[in-house]
Amino acid sequence: MALLQDLIQQIDDPALKERILQETDKLLKQKKFGLVFEEHLPECTPLYDVPIRVGSKVALKTGYVSDIYTVVKMDGDEVLCDRRETHEQKTFKLDDLVVVAEFGEPIYPTLKPLDTVENAPDSGLWHTLIEADNYHALQLLEYLYAEKVDCIYIDPPYNTGAKDWKYNNDYVDSSDAYRHSKWLSMMEKRLKLAKKLLNPQDSVLLVTIDEKEYLHLGCLLEEMFPDARIQMISTLTNSRGVARDNGFARVDEYIFVIQFGSSKVNRLPLSDEWRVNVNENDTRVTHLRWSMLIRSGSNYLRKDSVNQFYPIFVFNDGKKIHSVGEPYYGTNREEVVAPEGTFAVWPLRRDGEEGNWQIANTNLRELIKQGFVMLGKKKDNSIPVYYLKKGEIAKVTSGVYEITGYREDGSIISDTEVRSLVTGTQWRIGSHDASTGGTNLLKSFFGTSRFTFPKSIYAVHDTIRFFLANKPNALVVDFFAGSGTTLHAVNLLNAVDDGNRRCILVTNNEVSVDEAKELTQKGLKPGDPQWDSLGIARHVTWPRTVASMTGRDIEGKPLEGYYGFESDCYEVDESIAVVSKTTGKPTKATVYRKGKRQMYPELCEIKMADGFKANAAFFKLSFLDKTSVALGRQFRELLPVLWMKGGAVGKCPALENDDLPNMLILPQNKMGVLVDEIYYSEFDAELSQHPEIQTVFIVTDSETAYRSMIRTYDGKNCYQLYRDYLDNFRINTGR
């Protein structure tokens, strides 16, 4: 094809050249060049909570999910089925069957609440874990967050042949001649949807893999993302090595970095381990970083955090803080009287709009006492206020930044210079070892190991912070969630810089091979409560999320230790005199003493028992009847989807009774729903009282009426129900 393209460029006739180029482009799209693999049978998904009816497509719970039957007749718990391949009719017990969804058919998913963990009731930050086949979950996420995701981090099955993943509900082992093409088919379908989630202007896709599939994956990524910038990193994961038959032990794996738009790698202050093969001239000096006290980004208005709208009283010369006032809930802040000789500083934005401070007044008072609050230059009877976030404070208390003095306002001075850099593509970082930061960490939560080969939390933390350090409000997705390391790492990032990054995890609820055998011997089947309780989502991912956020293990005991990570180092010990054996006199020599070095000083004061100031909701992907949705009969079931569509702000709302309300005004969720369009006037009046509501859903079959009702809602995200929902999944047909 390359030669053909060169020959086409030699054609003198511009019109003919353009026409031939168009036809060759069509040819390229029809036939794969480069990476060629079999297009396998479409994937099927068992839907255990969907009721079986006459006409349903079903499979045996203990059989192949792709071996599909059609229900012909039902008589009590006896079900007569017609096998699709042979049209042989058989009778099965109802409890032995499960409804099956095939790839590409229209689906109408929703979210069934399973559990929540709320460790920050005053925070609007809610993460989500979705138990589901990730293909259908990605279809739902496309409806919710198309082109809105900042970072996707995935650790897909490595296709080792050791029964580490299934295709059509059947394990793919090393003897399968088509295991590579099955794996590529599986990945291609999901990456197509992932591409639609990512913000094309500025986002990153991070994919980990080992030597079994890295060549195939690299070709697939090049083919699917031709406009992206792609690199591959080699990273240490097991310093002891994983044995390979008659070969070298594997100590590392790979990370593909796919960057879109203006995405860039941030320079970070890193330990010496990161400096291998890095040009010292490519490093930059950084100093202690002070942050603006007034909030920016999302949730920056006064109404978003009313308790953090308070005055700071500064002496008239602008050189020192006198005191910090109490939250003000009134409408005329001029009525607040400043102490004599002072003036009040409020969190006002440049346009005069009322905002809010980053932290509560009680926390600010403590930081002032410690010298961690600094005043800027006074101008027009106002003055900017700065403070140190948790990560910077930890660097001060751990000695990374030495205090060399104090300003007139009482804030600390540090002249320490720390070099920041962009590292190379060879990562040999001790904390990335999967045993230390992965297996041992999970054992502290569960008492035993419930998951094989978990990622080190530091490996995920470091990888994503290169891209999210300057994005405190980033949306992160991991649809191969495994043990839940990604959400844990996002919380750790937020704890360092007071960020508001939100994470969505997706994982299935498969049990291990050995557990499946034991449960089957006991007469249990997938979908039974005892079986499901041992699946990865419910037995590992969610308990790990709860434990890390509450700071308690599964037995309720406080977790021990801190998130700071120490590694061995060797420092010159000048206190040891070295005497020459030949002359008996002191001689010049360098003596090293083994010690410990803090690799993450910003994490050294983050106590595991304190958990994280965030919340999370646990859902199971379920499916709705199309006719019921169209008639508006399943509003209760759709409410969690609407909540996520609105940004998952605040706790997911739920209807208290079976009566369908005329409208829902949910300022805590920044969303409103008009259920009955007859009540539009009342709904509109309520919205005018809650300007914080940014997402509006209107249930109406009339496009004209919908357009009329939203005409004054400029700046708000508006959606027509249920047409918007149904149209999306009708489009999904045949993918």
XYZ file of C-alpha atoms in Angstrom:
735
model
C 0.000 0.000 0.000
C 2.875 2.397 0.692
C 4.186 1.920 -2.867
C 0.683 2.445 -4.242
C 0.377 5.721 -2.314
C 3.709 6.900 -3.751
C 2.594 6.091 -7.299
C -0.687 7.937 -6.822
C 1.218 11.058 -5.839
C 2.839 11.031 -9.291
C -0.517 11.495 -11.083
C -0.703 14.951 -12.643
C -4.483 15.235 -12.884
C -5.606 16.586 -9.415
C -9.200 15.363 -9.823
C -8.100 11.854 -10.823
C -5.528 11.760 -8.015
C -8.160 12.733 -5.428
C -10.660 10.171 -6.739
C -8.135 7.324 -6.612
C -7.075 8.350 -3.092
C -10.703 8.200 -1.974
C -11.116 4.708 -3.396
C -7.902 3.426 -1.797
C -9.032 4.844 1.541
C -12.216 2.780 1.217
C -10.119 -0.282 0.454
C -7.989 0.288 3.549
C -11.112 0.398 5.718
C -12.502 -2.796 4.208
C -9.375 -4.924 4.600
C -6.875 -4.880 7.399
C -3.258 -4.268 6.506
C -0.622 -4.884 9.154
C -2.408 -6.615 12.038
C -4.667 -9.394 10.757
C -6.744 -11.524 13.112
C -9.899 -13.616 13.003
C -13.241 -11.951 13.695
C -14.648 -14.373 16.248
C -18.201 -15.187 17.151
C -19.887 -12.300 18.953
C -19.571 -12.307 22.710
C -22.569 -13.207 24.838
C -23.355 -12.073 28.366
C -25.453 -13.948 30.961
C -28.059 -11.701 32.633
C -28.817 -13.440 35.903
C -31.371 -10.951 37.223
C -33.474 -10.744 34.037
C -36.683 -12.833 34.230
C -37.150 -15.676 31.741
C -40.197 -15.448 29.477
C -41.487 -17.259 26.395
C -39.309 -16.096 23.502
C -36.298 -15.319 25.707
C -32.831 -16.313 24.562
C -31.311 -18.481 27.274
C -28.320 -20.694 28.018
C -27.492 -23.213 30.716
C -25.862 -21.591 33.740
C -23.237 -24.338 33.819
C -22.799 -24.602 30.038
C -21.454 -22.428 27.245
C -23.152 -19.048 27.180
C -22.877 -19.075 23.368
C -24.912 -22.316 23.195
C -28.234 -20.487 22.906
C -31.794 -21.785 23.221
C -35.117 -20.037 22.653
C -37.852 -20.543 25.238
C -40.876 -22.161 23.553
C -43.096 -22.957 26.522
C -43.090 -22.542 30.295
C -45.009 -24.772 32.706
C -44.174 -23.970 36.316
C -40.455 -24.605 36.716
C -40.342 -26.732 33.534
C -39.080 -24.837 30.462
C -39.263 -26.215 26.924
C -36.450 -24.805 24.784
C -35.440 -24.923 21.119
C -31.708 -25.098 20.460
C -30.718 -22.497 17.882
C -28.037 -24.540 16.101
C -29.952 -27.821 15.691
C -33.576 -26.914 16.576
C -33.511 -29.832 18.955
C -36.095 -29.281 21.701
C -35.258 -30.017 25.321
C -36.887 -29.398 28.673
C -34.862 -27.806 31.483
C -35.486 -26.666 35.025
C -36.100 -22.929 35.245
C -33.341 -22.523 37.820
C -30.792 -24.070 35.433
C -31.238 -21.348 32.804
C -30.136 -17.754 32.415
C -31.174 -15.061 29.935
C -28.425 -14.212 27.431
C -27.602 -10.891 25.727
C -25.702 -11.137 22.455
C -23.159 -8.673 21.177
C -24.634 -5.851 19.100
C -28.316 -6.202 19.958
C -30.199 -3.209 21.419
C -29.845 -3.084 25.185
C -31.408 -0.802 27.770
C -29.135 -0.923 30.812
C -29.625 0.625 34.208
C -27.858 0.474 37.580
C -29.109 -1.530 40.524
C -27.776 -0.139 43.851
C -25.952 -2.732 45.966
C -24.087 -0.749 48.647
C -22.456 2.555 49.559
C -19.550 3.738 51.684
C -19.806 7.304 52.956
C -16.694 8.632 54.655
C -17.279 12.299 53.782
C -20.966 13.166 54.211
C -20.279 16.849 53.526
C -18.439 16.108 50.271
C -20.064 15.875 46.856
C -17.318 13.521 45.634
C -18.727 10.073 44.841
C -16.809 7.316 43.092
C -18.649 4.396 41.496
C -18.020 0.673 41.118
C -20.140 -1.129 38.527
C -20.391 -4.922 38.605
C -20.860 -5.903 34.974
C -19.507 -7.342 31.786
C -17.386 -4.386 30.793
C -18.568 -4.212 27.180
C -22.174 -3.430 28.136
C -20.961 -1.161 30.931
C -18.900 0.775 28.386
C -22.012 1.205 26.258
C -23.730 2.778 29.252
C -20.706 4.972 29.990
C -20.723 6.174 26.389
C -24.264 7.455 26.950
C -23.174 9.096 30.191
C -19.708 10.511 29.497
C -18.892 10.602 25.773
C -15.694 12.682 25.273
C -15.648 13.683 28.966
C -13.079 11.248 30.408
C -9.593 12.585 31.191
C -7.806 9.296 31.839
C -8.482 5.618 31.227
C -6.173 3.203 33.036
C -6.677 -0.504 32.325
C -4.875 -3.688 33.280
C -6.546 -6.218 30.911
C -6.063 -9.995 31.120
C -2.597 -10.849 29.847
C -3.698 -14.005 28.003
C -1.084 -16.167 29.692
C -2.966 -19.386 28.940
C -3.397 -20.008 32.673
C -7.189 -19.568 32.611
C -6.944 -15.889 33.443
C -9.834 -14.803 31.210
C -12.914 -16.059 29.400
C -14.339 -15.608 25.922
C -18.059 -16.355 25.641
C -17.963 -17.629 29.230
C -15.294 -20.218 28.439
C -11.697 -20.057 29.647
C -9.105 -19.523 26.909
C -6.098 -21.748 27.597
C -2.677 -22.052 26.002
C -3.765 -24.938 23.741
C -6.340 -22.761 21.954
C -4.961 -22.096 18.452
C -7.039 -18.913 18.230
C -6.329 -17.493 21.673
C -4.424 -14.488 20.323
C -7.136 -13.509 17.853
C -9.847 -14.059 20.490
C -7.949 -11.737 22.808
C -7.560 -9.125 20.062
C -11.263 -9.361 19.168
C -12.154 -8.814 22.809
C -9.811 -5.841 23.172
C -10.785 -4.196 19.878
C -14.483 -4.083 20.788
C -13.738 -2.420 24.112
C -11.111 0.001 22.853
C -13.539 1.285 20.218
C -15.901 2.315 23.010
C -13.064 3.618 25.183
C -12.014 5.905 22.342
C -15.470 7.502 22.387
C -15.203 8.185 26.127
C -11.871 10.011 26.002
C -11.715 13.771 25.599
C -10.111 14.182 22.149
C -8.747 17.599 23.142
C -6.713 16.425 26.154
C -6.722 12.900 27.599
C -4.645 9.765 27.997
C -5.176 6.005 27.705
C -2.843 3.823 29.790
C -2.709 0.070 29.133
C -0.494 -2.412 30.977
C 0.567 -5.708 29.401
C 3.337 -8.330 29.516
C 5.308 -10.104 26.785
C 2.490 -12.487 25.784
C 0.519 -9.835 23.890
C 2.526 -6.618 23.820
C 3.404 -6.947 20.129
C -0.196 -7.594 19.090
C -1.491 -4.860 21.376
C 0.993 -2.339 20.029
C -0.119 -3.007 16.448
C -3.781 -2.797 17.461
C -3.258 0.534 19.205
C -1.384 1.965 16.222
C -4.232 0.915 13.955
C -7.046 2.180 16.184
C -5.471 5.485 17.263
C -3.555 6.755 14.208
C -3.691 10.383 15.360
C -2.502 9.735 18.925
C 1.041 9.814 20.285
C 2.050 6.362 21.527
C 4.966 5.294 23.728
C 5.790 2.086 25.569
C 7.360 2.010 29.029
C 9.168 -0.927 30.618
C 8.519 -1.032 34.362
C 9.748 -3.254 37.199
C 6.948 -5.286 38.794
C 8.703 -8.193 40.516
C 12.306 -7.827 41.627
C 12.574 -11.555 42.426
C 11.472 -12.515 38.939
C 8.754 -14.799 37.563
C 10.242 -17.986 36.129
C 9.878 -18.704 32.417
C 10.485 -22.233 31.107
C 14.028 -22.455 29.711
C 14.206 -18.669 29.587
C 14.978 -15.539 31.561
C 12.869 -14.737 34.602
C 10.444 -11.875 33.946
C 10.909 -8.936 36.280
C 9.029 -6.265 34.349
C 6.014 -5.554 32.193
C 4.973 -2.784 29.842
C 2.755 0.273 29.858
C 1.411 1.685 26.612
C 0.823 5.439 26.864
C -1.606 6.808 24.267
C -1.968 10.608 24.396
C -4.637 12.663 22.675
C -4.769 16.350 21.816
C -2.729 18.574 24.122
C -2.050 15.845 26.697
C 1.421 16.128 28.194
C 3.604 14.480 30.813
C 3.939 16.726 33.864
C 7.318 17.427 35.405
C 7.378 16.077 38.965
C 9.840 16.152 41.850
C 10.990 12.532 41.845
C 13.395 10.420 43.889
C 16.822 9.456 42.535
C 15.502 6.099 41.305
C 13.698 7.948 38.518
C 16.849 9.662 37.255
C 18.261 6.697 35.342
C 19.124 7.706 31.770
C 17.723 11.204 32.295
C 19.760 14.176 31.152
C 20.361 16.384 34.185
C 20.058 19.398 31.899
C 16.442 18.369 31.346
C 15.533 18.849 35.011
C 14.081 22.019 36.451
C 14.293 23.554 39.899
C 11.060 23.780 41.865
C 10.329 25.356 45.229
C 7.706 25.004 47.910
C 4.364 25.431 46.133
C 1.777 27.772 47.630
C -1.830 27.428 46.422
C -4.577 30.027 46.200
C -6.963 29.726 49.136
C -9.976 30.680 47.008
C -11.392 27.673 45.196
C -11.218 27.419 41.408
C -12.318 24.769 38.939
C -15.584 23.017 39.829
C -17.755 23.732 42.906
C -16.243 27.199 43.185
C -19.409 29.178 43.979
C -20.618 30.135 47.420
C -23.707 27.944 47.095
C -21.501 24.921 46.383
C -19.997 25.041 49.880
C -21.852 27.476 52.125
C -19.781 26.580 55.203
C -16.624 27.795 53.474
C -17.859 31.319 52.853
C -16.379 33.282 55.745
C -14.268 36.428 56.270
C -10.552 36.579 56.981
C -9.678 39.711 58.934
C -6.358 41.296 57.938
C -4.658 44.280 59.575
C -5.083 47.469 57.561
C -1.427 47.524 56.481
C -1.990 44.140 54.793
C 0.982 42.529 56.494
C -0.625 40.064 58.915
C -3.833 38.135 59.571
C -5.716 39.265 62.666
C -8.271 36.435 62.860
C -10.603 34.166 60.924
C -14.363 34.710 61.119
C -17.294 32.319 61.186
C -19.272 31.107 58.134
C -21.698 33.776 56.959
C -25.139 32.675 55.747
C -26.743 36.069 55.258
C -27.375 38.064 52.094
C -25.491 41.287 52.925
C -21.881 40.599 53.909
C -21.384 44.332 54.576
C -23.196 43.793 57.873
C -20.198 41.774 59.122
C -18.143 44.186 61.242
C -14.365 43.773 61.068
C -12.352 44.171 64.296
C -10.861 47.631 64.761
C -7.805 48.226 62.585
C -8.657 45.404 60.154
C -10.590 44.768 56.966
C -12.466 41.673 55.832
C -11.194 39.508 52.973
C -13.937 37.413 51.360
C -13.636 34.649 48.727
C -14.676 36.879 45.842
C -13.888 36.051 42.233
C -12.474 38.597 39.788
C -15.930 39.330 38.396
C -17.208 40.031 41.927
C -19.146 36.757 42.188
C -19.136 35.111 45.612
C -17.032 31.963 45.751
C -15.737 29.838 48.634
C -12.458 29.042 50.349
C -10.694 25.718 49.807
C -10.812 24.710 53.489
C -12.980 25.232 56.565
C -12.317 28.132 58.945
C -11.221 25.792 61.765
C -8.579 24.188 59.526
C -7.378 27.593 58.365
C -6.797 28.745 61.939
C -4.581 25.721 62.591
C -2.578 26.297 59.420
C -2.020 29.941 60.357
C -0.567 28.854 63.717
C 1.884 26.544 61.918
C 2.969 29.166 59.397
C 1.314 27.490 56.439
C -0.787 30.506 55.339
C 0.727 33.426 53.408
C -0.595 36.838 52.352
C -0.022 38.344 48.943
C 0.238 42.019 48.012
C -2.582 44.306 49.123
C -4.482 46.047 46.343
C -7.746 48.034 46.433
C -8.506 46.991 49.999
C -8.241 43.330 49.086
C -5.434 40.841 49.330
C -4.811 37.314 47.918
C -4.388 34.535 50.471
C -2.264 31.447 49.869
C -1.851 28.194 51.800
C 0.082 24.919 51.710
C -1.820 21.784 50.735
C -1.312 18.489 52.553
C 1.334 17.189 50.168
C 3.472 20.327 50.480
C 3.075 20.356 54.268
C 4.277 16.752 54.392
C 7.383 17.739 52.417
C 8.079 20.435 55.013
C 7.538 18.204 58.041
C 9.617 15.377 56.516
C 12.536 17.705 55.811
C 12.417 17.785 52.007
C 11.877 21.536 52.270
C 13.875 23.060 55.130
C 12.374 26.033 56.995
C 14.906 28.849 56.727
C 12.865 31.688 58.209
C 9.482 33.347 58.620
C 7.787 36.250 56.845
C 6.198 39.190 58.593
C 2.783 37.532 58.203
C 4.070 34.454 60.083
C 4.323 32.177 57.054
C 7.354 29.936 56.690
C 10.221 30.596 54.267
C 12.027 27.723 52.562
C 14.911 28.300 50.160
C 15.270 24.586 49.426
C 15.407 23.728 45.740
C 14.034 20.414 44.496
C 14.622 19.226 40.953
C 11.591 18.143 38.930
C 11.893 16.126 35.745
C 10.211 14.055 33.097
C 11.668 10.581 33.487
C 12.640 8.094 30.791
C 10.885 4.964 29.564
C 12.766 2.535 31.848
C 11.204 2.492 35.324
C 13.079 0.571 38.011
C 11.178 1.818 41.049
C 11.240 -0.279 44.217
C 7.768 0.771 45.325
C 6.291 -0.590 42.084
C 7.025 -4.153 43.172
C 3.665 -5.950 43.144
C 4.399 -7.810 46.380
C 5.104 -4.807 48.580
C 2.534 -2.333 47.290
C 0.024 -4.917 46.079
C -0.167 -8.357 47.701
C 1.011 -7.267 51.163
C -1.306 -4.251 51.132
C -4.334 -6.411 50.335
C -3.368 -8.852 53.080
C -3.539 -5.978 55.565
C -7.153 -5.429 54.453
C -8.326 -9.039 54.234
C -5.948 -10.999 56.459
C -5.258 -13.342 53.538
C -4.625 -12.958 49.829
C -7.924 -12.804 47.931
C -6.453 -11.717 44.600
C -3.487 -12.923 42.553
C -0.998 -10.421 41.138
C -2.546 -7.130 42.294
C -0.843 -3.991 41.005
C 1.224 -1.941 43.442
C -0.768 1.113 44.450
C 2.407 3.176 43.973
C 2.794 1.909 40.395
C -0.714 3.099 39.490
C -0.382 6.286 41.559
C 2.863 7.256 39.795
C 1.593 6.404 36.314
C -1.587 8.466 36.501
C -0.079 11.416 38.384
C 2.217 12.157 35.439
C -0.970 13.180 33.619
C -3.360 14.208 36.414
C -1.115 16.206 38.760
C -2.504 19.436 37.289
C -6.055 18.137 36.844
C -7.660 18.166 40.302
C -11.142 17.547 38.849
C -10.241 14.744 36.422
C -12.607 11.898 35.579
C -10.807 8.521 35.589
C -12.184 5.211 34.267
C -10.879 1.667 34.714
C -13.013 -1.024 33.036
C -10.725 -3.932 33.983
C -10.793 -2.941 37.649
C -9.483 -6.149 39.213
C -8.811 -5.554 42.907
C -9.642 -1.829 42.656
C -6.137 -0.357 42.757
C -7.006 2.521 40.407
C -9.690 4.013 42.650
C -7.365 3.596 45.639
C -4.614 5.458 43.770
C -7.002 8.265 42.763
C -7.972 8.745 46.408
C -4.298 8.890 47.319
C -3.700 11.614 44.729
C -6.667 13.578 46.075
C -5.404 13.252 49.633
C -2.095 14.856 48.668
C -3.406 17.937 46.876
C -7.038 18.182 48.097
C -8.172 17.210 44.612
C -11.673 16.247 43.543
C -10.799 13.577 40.969
C -13.577 11.032 40.427
C -13.092 7.389 39.503
C -15.413 4.877 37.840
C -14.498 1.196 38.137
C -16.009 -1.677 36.162
C -15.397 -5.347 36.883
C -17.241 -8.615 36.467
C -18.054 -10.905 39.384
C -16.267 -14.063 38.266
C -15.154 -16.599 40.859
C -11.847 -18.437 40.576
C -11.539 -21.801 38.810
C -11.065 -23.708 42.074
C -13.958 -21.943 43.782
C -16.219 -22.647 40.805
C -15.457 -26.375 41.083
C -16.160 -26.425 44.823
C -19.397 -24.471 44.477
C -20.592 -26.664 41.607
C -19.969 -29.776 43.704
C -22.242 -28.246 46.341
C -25.017 -27.878 43.770
C -24.632 -24.109 43.442
C -24.754 -22.138 40.193
C -23.777 -18.644 39.007
C -26.414 -16.222 40.211
C -26.895 -17.981 43.555
C -26.157 -15.642 46.499
C -23.374 -17.845 47.910
C -21.745 -18.076 44.467
C -21.987 -14.322 43.843
C -20.588 -13.455 47.274
C -17.261 -15.003 46.239
C -17.025 -13.155 42.921
C -14.260 -10.609 42.404
C -16.488 -7.520 42.544
C -18.152 -8.461 45.849
C -15.327 -10.402 47.468
C -12.360 -8.200 46.517
C -12.979 -4.930 44.680
C -15.754 -3.523 46.864
C -14.358 -4.704 50.256
C -10.979 -3.203 49.310
C -12.700 0.087 48.395
C -14.563 0.174 51.711
C -11.460 -0.734 53.733
C -9.213 1.864 52.093
C -11.806 4.635 52.419
C -12.851 3.943 56.016
C -9.358 3.018 57.243
C -10.665 -0.262 58.680
C -9.975 -3.852 57.594
C -12.824 -6.265 56.862
C -13.085 -7.070 60.576
C -13.399 -3.407 61.507
C -9.900 -3.030 62.957
C -7.929 0.161 62.175
C -5.359 -0.244 59.421
C -1.758 0.150 60.523
C 0.953 2.332 59.051
C 1.245 5.215 56.633
C 1.250 5.463 52.857
C 4.827 6.762 52.753
C 7.209 4.224 51.210
C 10.787 3.719 52.354
C 13.511 2.088 50.264
C 17.099 1.119 51.003
C 19.766 3.717 50.297
C 23.468 4.174 50.966
C 24.867 7.427 52.320
C 28.451 8.534 52.931
C 29.386 8.078 56.594
C 32.119 10.627 57.346
C 32.299 9.638 61.017
C 34.260 6.475 60.229
C 38.045 6.868 60.059
C 39.712 4.634 57.497
C 43.291 3.633 58.296
C 45.706 2.353 55.669
C 46.855 -1.211 56.332
C 50.351 -0.470 54.974
C 51.154 2.918 56.567
C 48.842 2.892 59.574
C 47.824 6.461 58.758
C 44.346 7.870 57.942
C 43.657 7.733 54.243
C 41.091 9.191 51.911
C 38.233 6.787 51.269
C 34.506 6.764 50.826
C 32.539 4.693 53.327
C 28.831 4.049 52.779
C 26.293 3.315 55.455
C 23.032 1.540 54.648
C 19.880 3.403 55.608
C 16.342 4.189 54.540
C 15.101 6.883 52.198
C 11.575 8.265 52.065
C 10.460 7.946 48.438
C 7.114 9.703 48.880
C 7.546 12.430 51.505
C 4.164 13.873 50.550
C 2.563 10.565 51.623
C 4.484 9.992 54.841
C 1.859 11.672 57.044
C -1.178 10.122 55.355
C -2.281 7.561 57.896
C -4.032 4.469 56.536
C -6.392 4.366 59.512
C -7.707 7.824 58.603
C -9.109 6.532 55.331
C -10.035 9.038 52.620
C -12.512 11.907 52.639
C -14.622 10.560 49.801
C -17.621 8.355 49.123
C -18.416 5.495 46.761
C -21.515 3.762 45.399
C -21.623 0.109 44.317
C -24.001 -0.845 41.491
C -24.833 -3.891 39.434
C -25.560 -3.391 35.748
C -29.128 -4.475 35.063
C -31.384 -4.310 32.010
C -34.773 -2.722 31.441
C -37.688 -3.680 29.260
C -37.788 -1.350 26.247
C -41.585 -0.951 26.296
C -41.645 -0.095 29.986
C -38.942 2.529 29.548
C -40.773 4.128 26.636
C -43.919 4.447 28.743
C -42.015 5.898 31.683
C -42.856 2.993 33.971
C -39.335 2.425 35.311
C -38.304 5.853 36.522
C -37.176 4.435 39.873
C -34.798 2.035 38.136
C -33.404 4.780 35.895
C -32.713 7.271 38.694
C -29.120 6.036 39.329
C -28.369 6.451 35.598
C -29.692 10.011 35.687
C -27.574 10.674 38.772
C -24.427 9.540 36.967
C -25.415 11.510 33.862
C -25.599 14.593 36.090
C -22.025 14.071 37.283
C -22.613 11.761 40.294
C -22.680 14.745 42.647
C -23.783 13.955 46.207
C -25.374 10.707 47.347
C -27.415 8.878 44.709
C -31.083 9.798 45.249
C -33.793 7.177 45.707
C -37.589 7.359 45.784
C -38.983 6.748 49.253
C -42.236 5.132 48.085
C -43.926 3.694 45.005
C -45.698 6.941 44.122
C -44.121 8.659 41.136
C -43.515 12.359 41.916
C -44.482 15.131 39.520
C -40.959 16.469 39.719
C -37.691 16.036 41.565
C -35.684 19.069 42.692
C -32.339 17.792 43.963
C -29.984 20.697 44.760
C -27.631 18.361 46.656
C -27.189 16.446 43.379
C -27.247 19.598 41.214
C -30.018 18.078 39.108
C -33.741 18.379 38.552
C -36.258 16.093 36.820
C -39.670 17.094 35.467
C -41.609 13.832 35.485
C -44.999 15.249 34.463
C -44.803 18.075 31.954
C -48.152 19.480 33.137
C -46.250 20.831 36.146
C -43.663 22.702 34.101
C -44.541 26.126 35.584
C -44.011 24.895 39.127
C -40.835 23.095 38.070
C -39.476 26.226 36.405
C -40.224 28.295 39.516
C -38.380 25.769 41.713
C -35.346 25.777 39.423
C -35.124 29.551 39.659
C -34.641 29.143 43.418
C -31.734 26.719 42.922
C -29.179 28.123 40.460
C -26.745 25.409 41.576
C -28.776 22.860 39.576
C -26.820 22.302 36.365
C -28.483 19.184 34.892
C -32.151 19.108 33.857
C -34.156 16.091 32.647
C -37.606 16.581 31.127
C -39.975 13.681 30.428
C -41.991 14.447 27.298
C -42.744 12.796 23.971
C -42.935 16.152 22.218
C -39.726 17.554 20.776
C -41.434 20.934 20.322
C -42.577 21.058 23.944
C -39.121 20.035 25.142
C -37.423 22.807 23.151
C -39.902 25.335 24.480
C -39.396 24.292 28.086
C -35.583 24.524 28.012
C -35.345 27.805 26.108
C -34.370 29.771 29.243
C -31.919 27.175 30.592
C -28.787 28.453 28.890
C -25.641 27.043 30.475
C -27.424 23.999 31.887
C -27.166 20.450 30.562
C -30.655 19.472 29.392
C -31.941 16.058 28.274
C -35.274 14.802 26.976
C -36.518 11.585 28.570
C -36.945 8.971 27.584
C -36.182 9.635 23.948
C -32.577 10.562 24.668
C -31.976 7.269 26.448
C -33.710 5.060 23.871
C -32.114 6.782 20.895
C -28.647 6.183 22.305
C -29.054 2.453 22.648
C -30.858 2.076 19.370
C -27.724 3.560 17.827
C -25.662 0.926 19.612
C -27.374 -1.806 17.588
C -25.089 -3.874 15.391
C -21.736 -2.692 16.737
